[in-house]
Short mmCIF file of C-alpha atoms in Angstrom, two decimals:
data_model
loop_
_atom_site.label_atom_id
_atom_site.label_comp_id
_atom_site.label_asym_id
_atom_site.label_seq_id
_atom_site.Cartn_x
_atom_site.Cartn_y
_atom_site.Cartn_z
CA LYS A 6 71.16 -99.95 -179.68
CA ALA A 7 68.38 -98.20 -181.52
CA GLY A 8 68.68 -94.43 -181.64
CA VAL A 9 66.24 -91.82 -180.45
CA THR A 10 62.91 -92.41 -182.16
CA GLN A 11 60.45 -89.62 -182.82
CA THR A 12 56.95 -89.95 -184.18
CA PRO A 13 55.38 -88.77 -186.32
CA ARG A 14 58.03 -87.69 -188.80
CA TYR A 15 55.80 -85.09 -190.44
CA LEU A 16 52.68 -83.36 -189.24
CA ILE A 17 50.39 -80.75 -190.74
CA LYS A 18 47.99 -78.86 -188.50
CA THR A 19 45.91 -75.71 -188.69
CA ARG A 20 46.00 -72.69 -186.42
CA GLY A 21 44.22 -73.21 -183.14
CA GLN A 22 44.64 -76.96 -183.08
CA GLN A 23 46.83 -78.82 -180.64
CA VAL A 24 49.48 -81.41 -181.29
CA THR A 25 51.30 -84.14 -179.37
CA LEU A 26 54.73 -85.34 -180.38
CA SER A 27 56.31 -88.52 -179.11
CA CYS A 28 59.89 -89.48 -178.31
CA SER A 29 61.45 -92.79 -177.33
CA PRO A 30 64.96 -92.31 -175.96
CA ILE A 31 67.88 -94.65 -176.43
CA SER A 32 67.48 -97.68 -174.20
CA GLY A 33 68.90 -96.94 -170.78
CA HIS A 34 68.81 -93.17 -171.20
CA ARG A 35 66.86 -91.41 -168.50
CA SER A 36 67.20 -87.79 -169.54
CA VAL A 37 65.11 -86.44 -172.41
CA SER A 38 65.30 -82.93 -173.80
CA TRP A 39 63.28 -81.16 -176.47
CA TYR A 40 64.47 -78.50 -178.89
CA GLN A 41 62.82 -76.39 -181.54
CA GLN A 42 64.68 -75.67 -184.77
CA THR A 43 63.65 -72.92 -187.20
CA PRO A 44 65.59 -71.17 -189.97
CA GLY A 45 65.23 -67.84 -188.21
CA GLN A 46 65.97 -68.74 -184.59
CA GLY A 47 68.10 -71.84 -184.99
CA LEU A 48 68.06 -74.49 -182.28
CA GLN A 49 66.34 -73.46 -179.08
CA PHE A 50 65.90 -75.40 -175.87
CA LEU A 51 62.33 -76.19 -174.84
CA PHE A 52 62.58 -78.39 -171.75
CA GLU A 53 64.41 -81.24 -170.11
CA TYR A 54 63.04 -84.22 -168.19
CA PHE A 55 64.82 -86.63 -165.91
CA SER A 56 63.13 -89.34 -163.92
CA GLU A 57 59.70 -88.04 -164.90
CA THR A 58 60.43 -84.56 -163.54
CA GLN A 59 60.94 -81.40 -165.54
CA ARG A 60 64.42 -80.21 -164.60
CA ASN A 61 64.78 -77.19 -166.83
CA LYS A 62 62.61 -75.07 -169.08
CA GLY A 63 63.40 -72.69 -171.92
CA ASN A 64 61.77 -69.39 -172.79
CA PHE A 65 58.65 -70.64 -174.49
CA PRO A 66 55.02 -69.79 -173.68
CA GLY A 67 52.90 -72.06 -171.53
CA ARG A 68 51.26 -73.47 -174.67
CA PHE A 69 54.32 -75.70 -174.87
CA SER A 70 54.31 -78.51 -172.35
CA GLY A 71 55.77 -81.93 -171.93
CA ARG A 72 55.96 -84.97 -169.77
CA GLN A 73 58.04 -88.04 -169.23
CA PHE A 74 56.79 -91.49 -168.41
CA SER A 75 58.26 -94.11 -166.09
CA ASN A 76 59.85 -95.89 -169.07
CA SER A 77 61.62 -92.61 -169.96
CA ARG A 78 59.52 -92.08 -173.08
CA SER A 79 58.47 -88.48 -173.45
CA GLU A 80 55.77 -86.46 -175.14
CA MET A 81 55.49 -82.78 -175.82
CA ASN A 82 52.27 -80.94 -176.47
CA VAL A 83 51.61 -77.62 -178.15
CA SER A 84 48.16 -76.17 -177.69
CA THR A 85 46.44 -73.44 -179.68
CA LEU A 86 48.91 -73.69 -182.53
CA GLU A 87 50.18 -70.53 -184.20
CA LEU A 88 51.80 -70.15 -187.62
CA GLY A 89 55.10 -69.41 -185.90
CA ASP A 90 55.10 -72.83 -184.28
CA SER A 91 56.03 -74.35 -187.63
CA ALA A 92 59.41 -75.92 -186.98
CA LEU A 93 61.43 -79.07 -186.65
CA TYR A 94 60.98 -80.40 -183.12
CA LEU A 95 63.91 -82.44 -181.94
CA CYS A 96 64.12 -84.81 -179.04
CA ALA A 97 67.44 -85.79 -177.50
CA SER A 98 68.40 -88.25 -174.80
CA SER A 99 71.35 -88.91 -172.53
CA GLU A 100 72.14 -91.46 -169.86
CA ARG A 101 72.28 -88.81 -167.19
CA GLN A 102 72.07 -85.04 -167.00
CA GLY A 103 75.16 -83.29 -168.23
CA GLU A 104 76.16 -86.15 -170.51
CA LYS A 105 76.36 -86.08 -174.28
CA LEU A 106 72.99 -85.68 -175.96
CA PHE A 107 71.92 -87.87 -178.86
CA PHE A 108 69.23 -86.46 -181.12
CA GLY A 109 66.43 -88.05 -183.06
CA SER A 110 65.53 -87.08 -186.63
CA GLY A 111 62.78 -84.80 -185.43
CA THR A 112 59.15 -84.14 -186.19
CA GLN A 113 58.57 -81.53 -188.89
CA LEU A 114 55.47 -79.59 -187.88
CA SER A 115 53.75 -77.32 -190.37
CA VAL A 116 50.97 -75.04 -189.12
CA LEU A 117 48.68 -73.70 -191.84
CA GLY B 20 74.73 -66.57 -176.92
CA GLU B 21 71.36 -67.61 -178.22
CA SER B 22 71.25 -69.23 -181.60
CA VAL B 23 70.37 -66.72 -184.28
CA GLY B 24 70.74 -66.21 -187.98
CA LEU B 25 69.01 -67.25 -191.16
CA HIS B 26 72.10 -66.94 -193.32
CA LEU B 27 74.74 -69.39 -192.25
CA PRO B 28 78.40 -68.67 -192.87
CA THR B 29 79.88 -71.16 -195.30
CA LEU B 30 83.29 -72.74 -195.28
CA SER B 31 84.32 -74.17 -198.64
CA VAL B 32 87.23 -76.62 -198.74
CA GLN B 33 88.78 -79.03 -201.16
CA GLU B 34 88.52 -82.73 -200.52
CA GLY B 35 91.56 -83.87 -198.58
CA ASP B 36 92.25 -80.49 -196.99
CA ASN B 37 91.91 -79.85 -193.28
CA SER B 38 88.91 -77.81 -192.11
CA ILE B 39 88.66 -75.53 -189.11
CA ILE B 40 85.27 -74.37 -187.90
CA ASN B 41 85.20 -71.69 -185.24
CA CYS B 42 82.70 -70.80 -182.58
CA ALA B 43 82.54 -68.03 -180.00
CA TYR B 44 80.53 -68.70 -176.88
CA SER B 45 79.08 -66.14 -174.56
CA ASN B 46 78.71 -67.61 -171.09
CA SER B 47 81.91 -67.67 -169.08
CA ALA B 48 80.20 -70.09 -166.67
CA SER B 49 79.74 -72.71 -169.40
CA ASP B 50 81.62 -75.86 -168.50
CA TYR B 51 80.61 -78.30 -171.19
CA PHE B 52 80.90 -77.89 -174.94
CA ILE B 53 79.82 -80.09 -177.76
CA TRP B 54 79.96 -80.18 -181.55
CA TYR B 55 77.18 -81.51 -183.73
CA LYS B 56 76.91 -82.21 -187.44
CA GLN B 57 73.53 -81.87 -189.12
CA GLU B 58 72.79 -83.14 -192.60
CA SER B 59 69.70 -82.15 -194.50
CA GLY B 60 66.59 -83.86 -193.20
CA LYS B 61 68.32 -85.32 -190.17
CA GLY B 62 68.76 -84.45 -186.54
CA PRO B 63 72.08 -83.21 -185.16
CA GLN B 64 74.68 -85.95 -184.91
CA PHE B 65 77.16 -85.92 -182.01
CA ILE B 66 80.77 -85.40 -183.10
CA ILE B 67 82.86 -84.65 -180.04
CA ASP B 68 82.60 -82.97 -176.66
CA ILE B 69 84.95 -81.32 -174.20
CA ARG B 70 84.70 -80.15 -170.62
CA SER B 71 86.15 -76.91 -169.35
CA ASN B 72 88.96 -78.63 -167.45
CA MET B 73 90.51 -79.55 -170.80
CA ASP B 74 91.74 -77.43 -173.69
CA LYS B 75 92.04 -80.10 -176.36
CA ARG B 76 90.40 -83.37 -177.16
CA GLN B 77 90.87 -85.64 -180.16
CA GLY B 78 88.58 -88.08 -181.86
CA GLN B 79 88.67 -89.89 -185.12
CA ARG B 80 89.78 -87.27 -187.67
CA VAL B 81 88.42 -84.51 -185.43
CA THR B 82 89.98 -82.32 -182.77
CA VAL B 83 88.23 -79.80 -180.55
CA LEU B 84 90.16 -76.91 -179.05
CA LEU B 85 88.84 -74.81 -176.19
CA ASN B 86 90.23 -71.39 -175.28
CA LYS B 87 88.46 -70.23 -172.15
CA THR B 88 90.39 -66.98 -172.01
CA VAL B 89 88.75 -65.67 -175.17
CA LYS B 90 85.68 -67.93 -174.99
CA HIS B 91 86.46 -69.64 -178.26
CA LEU B 92 85.89 -73.17 -179.47
CA SER B 93 87.09 -74.73 -182.70
CA LEU B 94 86.56 -77.99 -184.53
CA GLN B 95 89.31 -79.30 -186.75
CA ILE B 96 88.51 -81.96 -189.31
CA ALA B 97 91.47 -83.71 -190.89
CA ALA B 98 91.45 -84.86 -194.51
CA THR B 99 87.96 -83.53 -195.16
CA GLN B 100 85.74 -85.80 -197.23
CA PRO B 101 82.59 -85.11 -199.29
CA GLY B 102 80.61 -86.92 -196.58
CA ASP B 103 81.64 -84.21 -194.15
CA SER B 104 79.50 -81.68 -196.01
CA ALA B 105 76.85 -80.55 -193.54
CA VAL B 106 75.99 -77.79 -191.08
CA TYR B 107 78.11 -77.83 -187.94
CA PHE B 108 76.87 -76.48 -184.62
CA CYS B 109 78.72 -75.78 -181.43
CA ALA B 110 76.77 -75.83 -178.19
CA GLU B 111 77.49 -74.94 -174.57
CA SER B 112 75.93 -75.73 -171.24
CA SER B 113 76.61 -75.22 -167.57
CA GLY B 114 75.70 -76.69 -164.24
CA GLY B 115 75.42 -80.28 -165.42
CA TYR B 116 72.14 -79.72 -167.20
CA ASN B 117 71.13 -80.65 -170.70
CA LYS B 118 70.04 -77.13 -171.60
CA LEU B 119 72.33 -76.60 -174.56
CA ILE B 120 72.77 -73.15 -176.05
CA PHE B 121 73.52 -73.60 -179.72
CA GLY B 122 75.53 -71.40 -182.01
CA ALA B 123 74.13 -70.29 -185.34
CA GLY B 124 75.95 -73.00 -187.27
CA THR B 125 78.48 -73.11 -190.09
CA ARG B 126 77.87 -74.79 -193.40
CA LEU B 127 80.82 -76.88 -194.58
CA ALA B 128 80.96 -77.49 -198.33
CA VAL B 129 83.53 -80.01 -199.52
CA HIS B 130 84.45 -79.88 -203.19
CA PRO B 131 86.06 -82.79 -205.05
#
C-alpha cells in the first residue's frame, strides 16, 4: 500500500496570503488528522476528520480550517498567514478512530 | 502534557548497546500510547503502541513498558544500530480519538 501522501512538499508564502495543503490517506483509511510541528512548540494537534466530519479540534485560531472528502482525502486551509504559521504540517491517517496513526512526510510551509 | 521544548534531550549510545528512552505523560485518563521515530526531513514513523490494559508489549527489537501508577512510558531498543539514530516521540490519547498529545522528544545518537 502507498503511504500517506502530502502535497506540496514545500511552500513559500507571504504574510496575509492563504494556503491550502492536501493529504491523501492510506487506501482504506477513513480517519485523517492534521498536526503542526515547530521547533518551539513541537507537534501539536490541529484537527481530526472521520467520514467527512470534524471529530476533534485543537487549540488553533479559526484561520486554520480543514475538510474531508467522500474519498477520505483531506485538505487544510490557513487564511491570512502570519510569520508564526511557518511550520511542518503533517497529515496522518488511520483505519478507524483510536487506531495507530501513520504520518506523511509533511508540507514545509515558510511564511515570509 | 503539551509538547514543548526547543532543546531536545539527547541519549548517546554505542552501536550494539541497548537503549532506553523515557517519557512521562500527564493525563491519567490517557488509555492509548504510541512511540514514533522521526528522521530528519521525514514525518514521524510508527514504532509500537500499547493500550492501558497492558503494561508491556514487544515488537521487533523494541519493547514498550507502561507504568500507570507513576504515569511513565519507556521504549527499549535492543542492539541499537546507526539506523536507529533519530528523534523519538511518545504520544498519548484518550477516549478513542486520534488527538495525540506528543512529548517533547528525545534525540538518540548511535555511535559506531
